PDB file of C-alpha atoms and ligand atoms in Angstrom:
ATOM      1  CA  UNK P   1      90.374 127.060 147.200  1.00 53.00           C
ATOM      2  CA  UNK P   2      91.729 124.466 149.616  1.00 62.00           C
ATOM      3  CA  UNK P   3      89.297 122.206 151.322  1.00 73.00           C
ATOM      4  CA  UNK P   4      91.073 120.209 153.974  1.00 75.00           C
ATOM      5  CA  UNK P   5      88.409 118.347 155.931  1.00 85.00           C
ATOM      6  CA  UNK P   6      85.920 118.622 153.090  1.00 96.00           C
ATOM      7  CA  UNK P   7      85.050 116.184 150.361  1.00 98.00           C
ATOM      8  CA  UNK P   8      84.364 116.005 146.688  1.00 98.00           C
ATOM      9  CA  UNK P   9      82.416 113.217 145.078  1.00 98.00           C
ATOM     10  CA  UNK P  10      81.306 111.504 141.915  1.00 98.00           C
ATOM     11  CA  UNK P  11      77.710 110.347 141.844  1.00 98.00           C
ATOM     12  CA  UNK P  12      76.864 108.254 138.782  1.00 96.00           C
ATOM     13  CA  UNK P  13      73.426 106.846 138.028  1.00 94.00           C
ATOM     14  CA  UNK P  14      73.876 103.125 137.331  1.00 92.00           C
ATOM     15  CA  UNK P  15      71.825 103.148 134.146  1.00 87.00           C
ATOM     16  CA  UNK P  16      74.485 101.613 131.931  1.00 89.00           C
ATOM     17  CA  UNK P  17      78.218 101.638 131.488  1.00 93.00           C
ATOM     18  CA  UNK P  18      80.080 104.910 131.861  1.00 96.00           C
ATOM     19  CA  UNK P  19      81.070 106.488 128.566  1.00 95.00           C
ATOM     20  CA  UNK P  20      83.957 108.809 127.783  1.00 96.00           C
ATOM     21  CA  UNK P  21      82.001 111.849 128.915  1.00 96.00           C
ATOM     22  CA  UNK P  22      81.182 110.322 132.302  1.00 96.00           C
ATOM     23  CA  UNK P  23      84.759 109.129 132.789  1.00 97.00           C
ATOM     24  CA  UNK P  24      86.064 112.576 131.928  1.00 98.00           C
ATOM     25  CA  UNK P  25      83.748 114.281 134.414  1.00 98.00           C
ATOM     26  CA  UNK P  26      84.749 111.743 137.072  1.00 98.00           C
ATOM     27  CA  UNK P  27      88.453 112.352 136.440  1.00 98.00           C
ATOM     28  CA  UNK P  28      87.930 116.109 136.693  1.00 98.00           C
ATOM     29  CA  UNK P  29      85.956 115.704 139.938  1.00 98.00           C
ATOM     30  CA  UNK P  30      88.746 113.524 141.333  1.00 98.00           C
ATOM     31  CA  UNK P  31      91.382 116.116 140.354  1.00 98.00           C
ATOM     32  CA  UNK P  32      89.358 118.916 141.929  1.00 98.00           C
ATOM     33  CA  UNK P  33      89.070 117.029 145.214  1.00 98.00           C
ATOM     34  CA  UNK P  34      92.576 115.630 145.420  1.00 98.00           C
ATOM     35  CA  UNK P  35      94.251 118.875 144.329  1.00 97.00           C
ATOM     36  CA  UNK P  36      92.521 120.736 147.167  1.00 97.00           C
ATOM     37  CA  UNK P  37      93.282 118.186 149.884  1.00 97.00           C
ATOM     38  CA  UNK P  38      89.721 116.904 150.005  1.00 98.00           C
ATOM     39  CA  UNK P  39      88.557 113.353 150.420  1.00 98.00           C
ATOM     40  CA  UNK P  40      86.955 111.906 147.305  1.00 98.00           C
ATOM     41  CA  UNK P  41      83.729 109.973 147.803  1.00 98.00           C
ATOM     42  CA  UNK P  42      81.620 107.796 145.587  1.00 98.00           C
ATOM     43  CA  UNK P  43      77.839 107.535 145.531  1.00 97.00           C
ATOM     44  CA  UNK P  44      75.756 105.341 143.265  1.00 96.00           C
ATOM     45  CA  UNK P  45      72.497 107.174 142.547  1.00 96.00           C
ATOM     46  CA  UNK P  46      70.291 104.120 142.182  1.00 94.00           C
ATOM     47  CA  UNK P  47      66.914 105.553 143.152  1.00 93.00           C
ATOM     48  CA  UNK P  48      65.301 105.229 139.776  1.00 85.00           C
ATOM     49  CA  UNK P  49      64.248 101.613 139.973  1.00 70.00           C
ATOM     50  CA  UNK P  50      62.543 101.707 136.585  1.00 63.00           C
ATOM     51  CA  UNK P  51      65.637 102.874 134.718  1.00 64.00           C
ATOM     52  CA  UNK P  52      68.572 101.642 136.712  1.00 64.00           C
ATOM     53  CA  UNK P  53      70.148  98.596 135.227  1.00 67.00           C
ATOM     54  CA  UNK P  54      72.288  97.906 138.279  1.00 80.00           C
ATOM     55  CA  UNK P  55      75.539  98.724 136.558  1.00 91.00           C
ATOM     56  CA  UNK P  56      77.036 100.405 139.639  1.00 92.00           C
ATOM     57  CA  UNK P  57      79.646  97.695 140.172  1.00 93.00           C
ATOM     58  CA  UNK P  58      80.832  97.804 136.563  1.00 94.00           C
ATOM     59  CA  UNK P  59      81.009 101.597 136.765  1.00 96.00           C
ATOM     60  CA  UNK P  60      83.237 101.455 139.835  1.00 97.00           C
ATOM     61  CA  UNK P  61      85.510  98.937 138.093  1.00 97.00           C
ATOM     62  CA  UNK P  62      85.869 101.290 135.129  1.00 98.00           C
ATOM     63  CA  UNK P  63      86.637 104.266 137.351  1.00 98.00           C
ATOM     64  CA  UNK P  64      89.417 102.224 138.973  1.00 98.00           C
ATOM     65  CA  UNK P  65      90.754 101.226 135.560  1.00 98.00           C
ATOM     66  CA  UNK P  66      91.067 104.900 134.654  1.00 98.00           C
ATOM     67  CA  UNK P  67      93.089 105.452 137.821  1.00 98.00           C
ATOM     68  CA  UNK P  68      90.520 107.093 140.060  1.00 98.00           C
ATOM     69  CA  UNK P  69      90.522 106.116 143.729  1.00 98.00           C
ATOM     70  CA  UNK P  70      88.104 107.089 146.459  1.00 98.00           C
ATOM     71  CA  UNK P  71      87.818 107.060 150.205  1.00 98.00           C
ATOM     72  CA  UNK P  72      85.685 104.477 151.981  1.00 97.00           C
ATOM     73  CA  UNK P  73      83.063 102.385 150.260  1.00 97.00           C
ATOM     74  CA  UNK P  74      80.655 103.670 147.644  1.00 97.00           C
ATOM     75  CA  UNK P  75      77.392 104.881 149.174  1.00 96.00           C
ATOM     76  CA  UNK P  76      74.217 103.455 147.665  1.00 95.00           C
ATOM     77  CA  UNK P  77      71.583 106.156 147.490  1.00 95.00           C
ATOM     78  CA  UNK P  78      68.834 103.532 147.723  1.00 94.00           C
ATOM     79  CA  UNK P  79      69.991 102.770 151.271  1.00 95.00           C
ATOM     80  CA  UNK P  80      69.544 106.366 152.376  1.00 97.00           C
ATOM     81  CA  UNK P  81      65.746 106.416 152.258  1.00 97.00           C
ATOM     82  CA  UNK P  82      65.250 107.154 155.967  1.00 98.00           C
ATOM     83  CA  UNK P  83      67.268 110.364 155.705  1.00 98.00           C
ATOM     84  CA  UNK P  84      65.402 111.401 152.569  1.00 98.00           C
ATOM     85  CA  UNK P  85      62.053 110.856 154.265  1.00 98.00           C
ATOM     86  CA  UNK P  86      63.192 112.777 157.340  1.00 98.00           C
ATOM     87  CA  UNK P  87      64.067 115.752 155.153  1.00 98.00           C
ATOM     88  CA  UNK P  88      60.680 115.630 153.442  1.00 98.00           C
ATOM     89  CA  UNK P  89      58.970 115.422 156.849  1.00 98.00           C
ATOM     90  CA  UNK P  90      60.932 118.424 158.030  1.00 98.00           C
ATOM     91  CA  UNK P  91      59.830 120.456 155.028  1.00 98.00           C
ATOM     92  CA  UNK P  92      56.253 119.234 155.498  1.00 98.00           C
ATOM     93  CA  UNK P  93      56.297 120.288 159.156  1.00 98.00           C
ATOM     94  CA  UNK P  94      57.251 123.760 157.989  1.00 98.00           C
ATOM     95  CA  UNK P  95      54.271 123.793 155.598  1.00 97.00           C
ATOM     96  CA  UNK P  96      56.525 123.564 152.559  1.00 98.00           C
ATOM     97  CA  UNK P  97      55.146 120.408 150.955  1.00 98.00           C
ATOM     98  CA  UNK P  98      51.919 119.729 149.089  1.00 98.00           C
ATOM     99  CA  UNK P  99      50.416 116.820 147.234  1.00 98.00           C
ATOM    100  CA  UNK P 100      50.134 117.005 143.481  1.00 97.00           C
ATOM    101  CA  UNK P 101      47.983 114.754 141.337  1.00 97.00           C
ATOM    102  CA  UNK P 102      48.796 116.391 138.000  1.00 95.00           C
ATOM    103  CA  UNK P 103      49.952 114.221 135.152  1.00 90.00           C
ATOM    104  CA  UNK P 104      52.514 115.481 132.683  1.00 87.00           C
ATOM    105  CA  UNK P 105      49.640 116.112 130.304  1.00 88.00           C
ATOM    106  CA  UNK P 106      47.732 118.177 132.916  1.00 89.00           C
ATOM    107  CA  UNK P 107      50.818 120.338 133.412  1.00 88.00           C
ATOM    108  CA  UNK P 108      51.299 120.937 129.712  1.00 86.00           C
ATOM    109  CA  UNK P 109      47.627 121.767 129.253  1.00 85.00           C
ATOM    110  CA  UNK P 110      47.385 124.186 132.192  1.00 86.00           C
ATOM    111  CA  UNK P 111      47.709 127.894 131.485  1.00 81.00           C
ATOM    112  CA  UNK P 112      51.087 128.999 132.802  1.00 76.00           C
ATOM    113  CA  UNK P 113      51.462 131.907 135.181  1.00 72.00           C
ATOM    114  CA  UNK P 114      52.644 135.192 133.634  1.00 72.00           C
ATOM    115  CA  UNK P 115      56.483 135.338 133.437  1.00 73.00           C
ATOM    116  CA  UNK P 116      56.771 131.672 134.437  1.00 75.00           C
ATOM    117  CA  UNK P 117      59.701 129.884 132.770  1.00 75.00           C
ATOM    118  CA  UNK P 118      58.688 127.341 130.115  1.00 77.00           C
ATOM    119  CA  UNK P 119      57.837 123.976 131.619  1.00 80.00           C
ATOM    120  CA  UNK P 120      57.423 125.412 135.130  1.00 89.00           C
ATOM    121  CA  UNK P 121      54.800 123.790 137.312  1.00 94.00           C
ATOM    122  CA  UNK P 122      51.715 126.052 137.024  1.00 92.00           C
ATOM    123  CA  UNK P 123      50.699 125.576 140.665  1.00 93.00           C
ATOM    124  CA  UNK P 124      47.457 123.715 139.937  1.00 94.00           C
ATOM    125  CA  UNK P 125      47.501 121.722 143.199  1.00 96.00           C
ATOM    126  CA  UNK P 126      49.216 124.323 145.366  1.00 96.00           C
ATOM    127  CA  UNK P 127      46.189 125.872 147.017  1.00 96.00           C
ATOM    128  CA  UNK P 128      43.539 123.149 146.995  1.00 96.00           C
ATOM    129  CA  UNK P 129      41.239 122.793 149.973  1.00 96.00           C
ATOM    130  CA  UNK P 130      41.357 119.559 151.988  1.00 95.00           C
ATOM    131  CA  UNK P 131      38.140 118.410 150.266  1.00 97.00           C
ATOM    132  CA  UNK P 132      39.546 119.133 146.804  1.00 97.00           C
ATOM    133  CA  UNK P 133      42.741 117.321 147.700  1.00 96.00           C
ATOM    134  CA  UNK P 134      40.833 114.250 148.893  1.00 96.00           C
ATOM    135  CA  UNK P 135      38.791 114.243 145.686  1.00 97.00           C
ATOM    136  CA  UNK P 136      41.939 114.535 143.578  1.00 96.00           C
ATOM    137  CA  UNK P 137      43.546 111.661 145.496  1.00 96.00           C
ATOM    138  CA  UNK P 138      40.472 109.493 144.949  1.00 96.00           C
ATOM    139  CA  UNK P 139      40.446 110.372 141.251  1.00 95.00           C
ATOM    140  CA  UNK P 140      43.976 109.068 140.639  1.00 94.00           C
ATOM    141  CA  UNK P 141      43.810 106.005 142.952  1.00 94.00           C
ATOM    142  CA  UNK P 142      45.545 103.561 143.081  1.00 92.00           C
ATOM    143  CA  UNK P 143      48.214 105.941 141.848  1.00 92.00           C
ATOM    144  CA  UNK P 144      49.476 108.133 144.704  1.00 95.00           C
ATOM    145  CA  UNK P 145      50.021 111.886 144.636  1.00 98.00           C
ATOM    146  CA  UNK P 146      53.489 113.272 144.110  1.00 98.00           C
ATOM    147  CA  UNK P 147      54.866 115.682 146.699  1.00 98.00           C
ATOM    148  CA  UNK P 148      56.017 119.143 145.625  1.00 98.00           C
ATOM    149  CA  UNK P 149      57.942 121.849 147.379  1.00 98.00           C
ATOM    150  CA  UNK P 150      55.835 124.896 148.185  1.00 98.00           C
ATOM    151  CA  UNK P 151      58.402 127.519 147.281  1.00 97.00           C
ATOM    152  CA  UNK P 152      57.816 130.238 149.889  1.00 95.00           C
ATOM    153  CA  UNK P 153      56.211 133.442 148.579  1.00 93.00           C
ATOM    154  CA  UNK P 154      58.780 136.036 147.658  1.00 93.00           C
ATOM    155  CA  UNK P 155      61.627 133.530 147.247  1.00 94.00           C
ATOM    156  CA  UNK P 156      64.297 134.863 144.926  1.00 94.00           C
ATOM    157  CA  UNK P 157      65.895 132.049 142.923  1.00 94.00           C
ATOM    158  CA  UNK P 158      69.344 131.461 144.431  1.00 96.00           C
ATOM    159  CA  UNK P 159      72.334 132.456 142.297  1.00 97.00           C
ATOM    160  CA  UNK P 160      75.788 131.009 142.741  1.00 97.00           C
ATOM    161  CA  UNK P 161      79.349 131.427 141.532  1.00 98.00           C
ATOM    162  CA  UNK P 162      80.444 128.358 139.616  1.00 98.00           C
ATOM    163  CA  UNK P 163      84.162 127.697 139.356  1.00 97.00           C
ATOM    164  CA  UNK P 164      83.846 127.102 135.605  1.00 97.00           C
ATOM    165  CA  UNK P 165      80.635 128.856 134.553  1.00 96.00           C
ATOM    166  CA  UNK P 166      80.919 132.016 136.628  1.00 96.00           C
ATOM    167  CA  UNK P 167      77.706 133.502 137.988  1.00 97.00           C
ATOM    168  CA  UNK P 168      74.748 131.159 137.399  1.00 96.00           C
ATOM    169  CA  UNK P 169      71.119 132.205 137.623  1.00 93.00           C
ATOM    170  CA  UNK P 170      68.154 129.927 137.168  1.00 89.00           C
ATOM    171  CA  UNK P 171      64.456 129.717 137.704  1.00 89.00           C
ATOM    172  CA  UNK P 172      62.731 127.646 140.320  1.00 93.00           C
ATOM    173  CA  UNK P 173      59.192 126.398 140.473  1.00 94.00           C
ATOM    174  CA  UNK P 174      57.355 124.101 142.890  1.00 97.00           C
ATOM    175  CA  UNK P 175      59.480 121.116 141.934  1.00 97.00           C
ATOM    176  CA  UNK P 176      58.811 117.472 142.843  1.00 97.00           C
ATOM    177  CA  UNK P 177      60.301 116.049 146.044  1.00 98.00           C
ATOM    178  CA  UNK P 178      58.799 112.575 145.804  1.00 98.00           C
ATOM    179  CA  UNK P 179      57.157 111.085 142.767  1.00 96.00           C
ATOM    180  CA  UNK P 180      53.763 109.410 142.760  1.00 95.00           C
ATOM    181  CA  UNK P 181      55.469 106.000 142.578  1.00 93.00           C
ATOM    182  CA  UNK P 182      57.240 106.756 145.871  1.00 94.00           C
ATOM    183  CA  UNK P 183      60.660 107.460 144.358  1.00 95.00           C
ATOM    184  CA  UNK P 184      62.429 110.347 146.022  1.00 97.00           C
ATOM    185  CA  UNK P 185      63.381 112.993 143.483  1.00 97.00           C
ATOM    186  CA  UNK P 186      66.983 113.583 142.472  1.00 97.00           C
ATOM    187  CA  UNK P 187      67.054 117.189 143.736  1.00 98.00           C
ATOM    188  CA  UNK P 188      66.023 116.178 147.252  1.00 98.00           C
ATOM    189  CA  UNK P 189      68.224 113.082 147.481  1.00 98.00           C
ATOM    190  CA  UNK P 190      71.351 114.778 146.154  1.00 98.00           C
ATOM    191  CA  UNK P 191      71.089 117.639 148.647  1.00 98.00           C
ATOM    192  CA  UNK P 192      70.455 115.387 151.641  1.00 98.00           C
ATOM    193  CA  UNK P 193      73.174 112.896 150.705  1.00 98.00           C
ATOM    194  CA  UNK P 194      75.867 115.431 149.853  1.00 98.00           C
ATOM    195  CA  UNK P 195      75.331 117.120 153.205  1.00 98.00           C
ATOM    196  CA  UNK P 196      75.313 113.808 155.106  1.00 98.00           C
ATOM    197  CA  UNK P 197      78.554 112.765 153.403  1.00 98.00           C
ATOM    198  CA  UNK P 198      80.255 116.072 154.215  1.00 98.00           C
ATOM    199  CA  UNK P 199      80.571 116.994 150.537  1.00 98.00           C
ATOM    200  CA  UNK P 200      81.534 120.633 150.082  1.00 98.00           C
ATOM    201  CA  UNK P 201      82.701 120.469 146.467  1.00 98.00           C
ATOM    202  CA  UNK P 202      80.304 119.365 143.757  1.00 98.00           C
ATOM    203  CA  UNK P 203      81.741 118.697 140.318  1.00 98.00           C
ATOM    204  CA  UNK P 204      79.408 117.326 137.645  1.00 98.00           C
ATOM    205  CA  UNK P 205      78.225 117.786 134.069  1.00 97.00           C
ATOM    206  CA  UNK P 206      76.985 121.222 133.122  1.00 96.00           C
ATOM    207  CA  UNK P 207      73.647 119.756 132.055  1.00 95.00           C
ATOM    208  CA  UNK P 208      72.881 119.836 135.806  1.00 96.00           C
ATOM    209  CA  UNK P 209      73.742 123.515 136.333  1.00 96.00           C
ATOM    210  CA  UNK P 210      70.104 124.523 135.905  1.00 94.00           C
ATOM    211  CA  UNK P 211      69.089 122.203 138.777  1.00 95.00           C
ATOM    212  CA  UNK P 212      71.520 123.828 141.168  1.00 97.00           C
ATOM    213  CA  UNK P 213      69.389 126.849 142.184  1.00 97.00           C
ATOM    214  CA  UNK P 214      66.683 124.385 143.270  1.00 97.00           C
ATOM    215  CA  UNK P 215      69.222 122.397 145.244  1.00 98.00           C
ATOM    216  CA  UNK P 216      70.573 125.522 146.918  1.00 98.00           C
ATOM    217  CA  UNK P 217      67.040 126.525 147.893  1.00 98.00           C
ATOM    218  CA  UNK P 218      66.571 123.096 149.478  1.00 98.00           C
ATOM    219  CA  UNK P 219      69.892 123.402 151.310  1.00 98.00           C
ATOM    220  CA  UNK P 220      68.712 126.688 152.794  1.00 98.00           C
ATOM    221  CA  UNK P 221      65.268 125.412 153.720  1.00 98.00           C
ATOM    222  CA  UNK P 222      66.792 122.352 155.397  1.00 98.00           C
ATOM    223  CA  UNK P 223      69.487 124.324 157.186  1.00 98.00           C
ATOM    224  CA  UNK P 224      72.296 122.515 155.326  1.00 98.00           C
ATOM    225  CA  UNK P 225      75.573 124.008 154.113  1.00 98.00           C
ATOM    226  CA  UNK P 226      75.221 125.944 150.852  1.00 98.00           C
ATOM    227  CA  UNK P 227      77.460 128.242 148.779  1.00 98.00           C
ATOM    228  CA  UNK P 228      79.943 129.710 149.474  1.00 96.00           C
ATOM    229  CA  UNK P 229      80.609 126.838 151.955  1.00 97.00           C
ATOM    230  CA  UNK P 230      79.756 124.444 149.145  1.00 98.00           C
ATOM    231  CA  UNK P 231      81.669 124.915 145.902  1.00 98.00           C
ATOM    232  CA  UNK P 232      80.224 124.030 142.495  1.00 98.00           C
ATOM    233  CA  UNK P 233      82.017 123.310 139.228  1.00 98.00           C
ATOM    234  CA  UNK P 234      79.897 122.295 136.251  1.00 98.00           C
ATOM    235  CA  UNK P 235      81.977 120.653 133.579  1.00 97.00           C
ATOM    236  CA  UNK P 236      81.329 121.031 129.824  1.00 95.00           C
ATOM    237  CA  UNK P 237      79.930 117.873 128.286  1.00 93.00           C
ATOM    238  CA  UNK P 238      81.479 115.664 125.661  1.00 95.00           C
ATOM    239  CA  UNK P 239      79.782 115.767 122.275  1.00 95.00           C
ATOM    240  CA  UNK P 240      79.702 113.015 119.704  1.00 93.00           C
ATOM    241  CA  UNK P 241      80.684 113.389 116.041  1.00 91.00           C
ATOM    242  CA  UNK P 242      77.164 114.643 115.223  1.00 89.00           C
ATOM    243  CA  UNK P 243      77.550 117.545 117.634  1.00 91.00           C
ATOM    244  CA  UNK P 244      74.929 116.105 120.017  1.00 93.00           C
ATOM    245  CA  UNK P 245      75.782 114.939 123.516  1.00 93.00           C
ATOM    246  CA  UNK P 246      77.926 111.788 123.392  1.00 94.00           C
ATOM    247  CA  UNK P 247      75.786 108.653 123.498  1.00 88.00           C
ATOM    248  CA  UNK P 248      75.901 104.938 122.898  1.00 83.00           C
ATOM    249  CA  UNK P 249      74.973 105.411 119.210  1.00 87.00           C
ATOM    250  CA  UNK P 250      78.319 107.152 118.660  1.00 90.00           C
ATOM    251  CA  UNK P 251      80.107 103.808 118.494  1.00 89.00           C
ATOM    252  CA  UNK P 252      82.698 102.492 120.921  1.00 92.00           C
ATOM    253  CA  UNK P 253      82.434 104.968 123.806  1.00 94.00           C
ATOM    254  CA  UNK P 254      82.709 102.813 126.938  1.00 96.00           C
ATOM    255  CA  UNK P 255      85.877 101.185 128.246  1.00 97.00           C
ATOM    256  CA  UNK P 256      84.552  97.713 127.427  1.00 96.00           C
ATOM    257  CA  UNK P 257      83.649  98.702 123.871  1.00 96.00           C
ATOM    258  CA  UNK P 258      86.951 100.460 123.343  1.00 96.00           C
ATOM    259  CA  UNK P 259      88.846  97.474 124.732  1.00 96.00           C
ATOM    260  CA  UNK P 260      87.216  95.357 122.036  1.00 96.00           C
ATOM    261  CA  UNK P 261      88.641  97.738 119.442  1.00 95.00           C
ATOM    262  CA  UNK P 262      92.114  97.370 120.967  1.00 96.00           C
ATOM    263  CA  UNK P 263      92.134 100.555 123.077  1.00 96.00           C
ATOM    264  CA  UNK P 264      93.115 100.088 126.718  1.00 97.00           C
ATOM    265  CA  UNK P 265      92.085 102.165 129.748  1.00 97.00           C
ATOM    266  CA  UNK P 266      95.450 103.926 129.924  1.00 97.00           C
ATOM    267  CA  UNK P 267      94.967 105.155 126.362  1.00 97.00           C
ATOM    268  CA  UNK P 268      91.485 106.404 127.161  1.00 97.00           C
ATOM    269  CA  UNK P 269      92.885 108.226 130.187  1.00 98.00           C
ATOM    270  CA  UNK P 270      95.468 109.860 127.982  1.00 97.00           C
ATOM    271  CA  UNK P 271      92.805 110.960 125.463  1.00 96.00           C
ATOM    272  CA  UNK P 272      90.864 112.529 128.283  1.00 97.00           C
ATOM    273  CA  UNK P 273      93.973 114.242 129.599  1.00 97.00           C
ATOM    274  CA  UNK P 274      94.724 115.580 126.136  1.00 96.00           C
ATOM    275  CA  UNK P 275      91.169 116.920 125.827  1.00 96.00           C
ATOM    276  CA  UNK P 276      91.781 118.797 129.071  1.00 96.00           C
ATOM    277  CA  UNK P 277      95.069 120.254 127.899  1.00 96.00           C
ATOM    278  CA  UNK P 278      96.912 118.055 130.424  1.00 97.00           C
ATOM    279  CA  UNK P 279      98.796 115.816 127.995  1.00 97.00           C
ATOM    280  CA  UNK P 280     100.443 116.292 124.640  1.00 97.00           C
ATOM    281  CA  UNK P 281      98.902 114.465 121.659  1.00 94.00           C
ATOM    282  CA  UNK P 282      99.817 110.795 121.907  1.00 93.00           C
ATOM    283  CA  UNK P 283     101.498 111.210 125.301  1.00 97.00           C
ATOM    284  CA  UNK P 284     100.720 108.463 127.863  1.00 97.00           C
ATOM    285  CA  UNK P 285     100.006 109.908 131.260  1.00 98.00           C
ATOM    286  CA  UNK P 286      99.201 108.365 134.622  1.00 98.00           C
ATOM    287  CA  UNK P 287      96.390 109.628 136.847  1.00 98.00           C
ATOM    288  CA  UNK P 288      99.065 111.000 139.191  1.00 98.00           C
ATOM    289  CA  UNK P 289     100.603 113.025 136.362  1.00 98.00           C
ATOM    290  CA  UNK P 290      97.198 114.387 135.405  1.00 98.00           C
ATOM    291  CA  UNK P 291      96.591 115.412 138.995  1.00 98.00           C
ATOM    292  CA  UNK P 292      99.993 117.028 139.150  1.00 98.00           C
ATOM    293  CA  UNK P 293      99.273 119.128 136.062  1.00 98.00           C
ATOM    294  CA  UNK P 294      95.678 119.931 136.986  1.00 98.00           C
ATOM    295  CA  UNK P 295      94.756 123.614 137.116  1.00 96.00           C
ATOM    296  CA  UNK P 296      91.044 124.506 137.319  1.00 95.00           C
ATOM    297  CA  UNK P 297      91.704 127.949 135.826  1.00 94.00           C
ATOM    298  CA  UNK P 298      93.126 126.341 132.671  1.00 94.00           C
ATOM    299  CA  UNK P 299      90.297 123.841 132.112  1.00 95.00           C
ATOM    300  CA  UNK P 300      88.551 124.152 128.749  1.00 94.00           C
ATOM    301  CA  UNK P 301      85.224 125.972 128.998  1.00 93.00           C
ATOM    302  CA  UNK P 302      83.893 124.499 125.756  1.00 94.00           C
ATOM    303  CA  UNK P 303      82.498 121.016 125.150  1.00 94.00           C
ATOM    304  CA  UNK P 304      84.933 118.428 123.812  1.00 94.00           C
ATOM    305  CA  UNK P 305      83.782 116.987 120.512  1.00 94.00           C
ATOM    306  CA  UNK P 306      84.928 113.421 120.385  1.00 91.00           C
ATOM    307  CA  UNK P 307      85.182 111.358 117.257  1.00 83.00           C
ATOM    308  CA  UNK P 308      86.954 108.032 116.827  1.00 75.00           C
ATOM    309  CA  UNK P 309      89.086 109.520 114.031  1.00 61.00           C
ATOM    310  CA  UNK P 310      90.363 112.324 116.224  1.00 51.00           C
ATOM    311  CA  UNK P 311      91.783 109.947 118.797  1.00 55.00           C
ATOM    312  CA  UNK P 312      92.916 106.893 116.858  1.00 48.00           C
TER     313      UNK P 312
HETATM  314  N1  LIG E 401      73.510 110.978 139.179  1.00 72.43           N
HETATM  315  C1  LIG E 401      73.624 112.116 138.319  1.00 72.43           C
HETATM  316  C2  LIG E 401      74.028 111.671 136.928  1.00 72.43           C
HETATM  317  O1  LIG E 401      74.589 110.634 136.759  1.00 72.43           O
HETATM  318  C3  LIG E 401      74.644 113.121 138.798  1.00 72.43           C
HETATM  319  C4  LIG E 401      74.230 113.768 140.037  1.00 72.43           C
HETATM  320  C5  LIG E 401      75.153 114.818 140.575  1.00 72.43           C
HETATM  321  O2  LIG E 401      76.369 114.757 140.326  1.00 72.43           O
HETATM  322  O3  LIG E 401      74.656 115.692 141.270  1.00 72.43           O
HETATM  323  O4  LIG E 401      73.778 112.368 135.980  1.00 72.43           O
END
């Protein structure tokens, strides 16, 4: 699908250096955008103050080293708070927000509704009276209540056609919009920011596919573009030698670590291209060559298992 006028994006959380899996997803997102005439935008998702180690700058440097370019300056999600709050206020005005004082333990201990998906919010705080709500607030003070979406009665969980996964279905519950510590939740921020940035092509790891029905519901409730105007492609993850999702414990997996073992960024790019079927084993390819050869229909649908031995 061509998308002149639209935009793709990569939206890393700055919680450490990017590893091979992140770089691969970013390169795929870049190819998707550039091959369809879209702009490619960058957003650092730095809302999680507790976790974020402020590695956004280093991440951008690594993306450039791999050969990825983007339009304009990277957007910092932490600077978009006013828009996030406006969206929450809009939902609240429509009666679609309620306070929740449940702890994780409360949620686990509560009996779940019949047919509810595992881990779904059981609705404990959904229908409290004003007096009950005030008592609950007082009970948890100085902690503040979280805010949850009141999923309208009769809502059918949105389904969507993913470029790589095909038809995706998922469950939705009354998910969190703003945490008790004031941090706006990922699902809310990502929907508001993608729309504000004009993003109509979302390419990211397939671990996020199950969040997408929630995000589509929010798009609809906020009157923002949603599929089919917005295209989704969830990319298979990279696994480490143990078969689990690639992680720091798997050895040298970031550009800096690999550089210390004598592997340069161009070599890493070529490994990634080879894993995507876009380079022959050992062939050195530029980002432009990868883009030239890119064909979404031919992308692997299985995770790539990476091991140092397989690429050295
Ligand atoms: N910030 C998220 C992550 O790094 C990705 C969000 C998205 O692409 O929607 O996992």
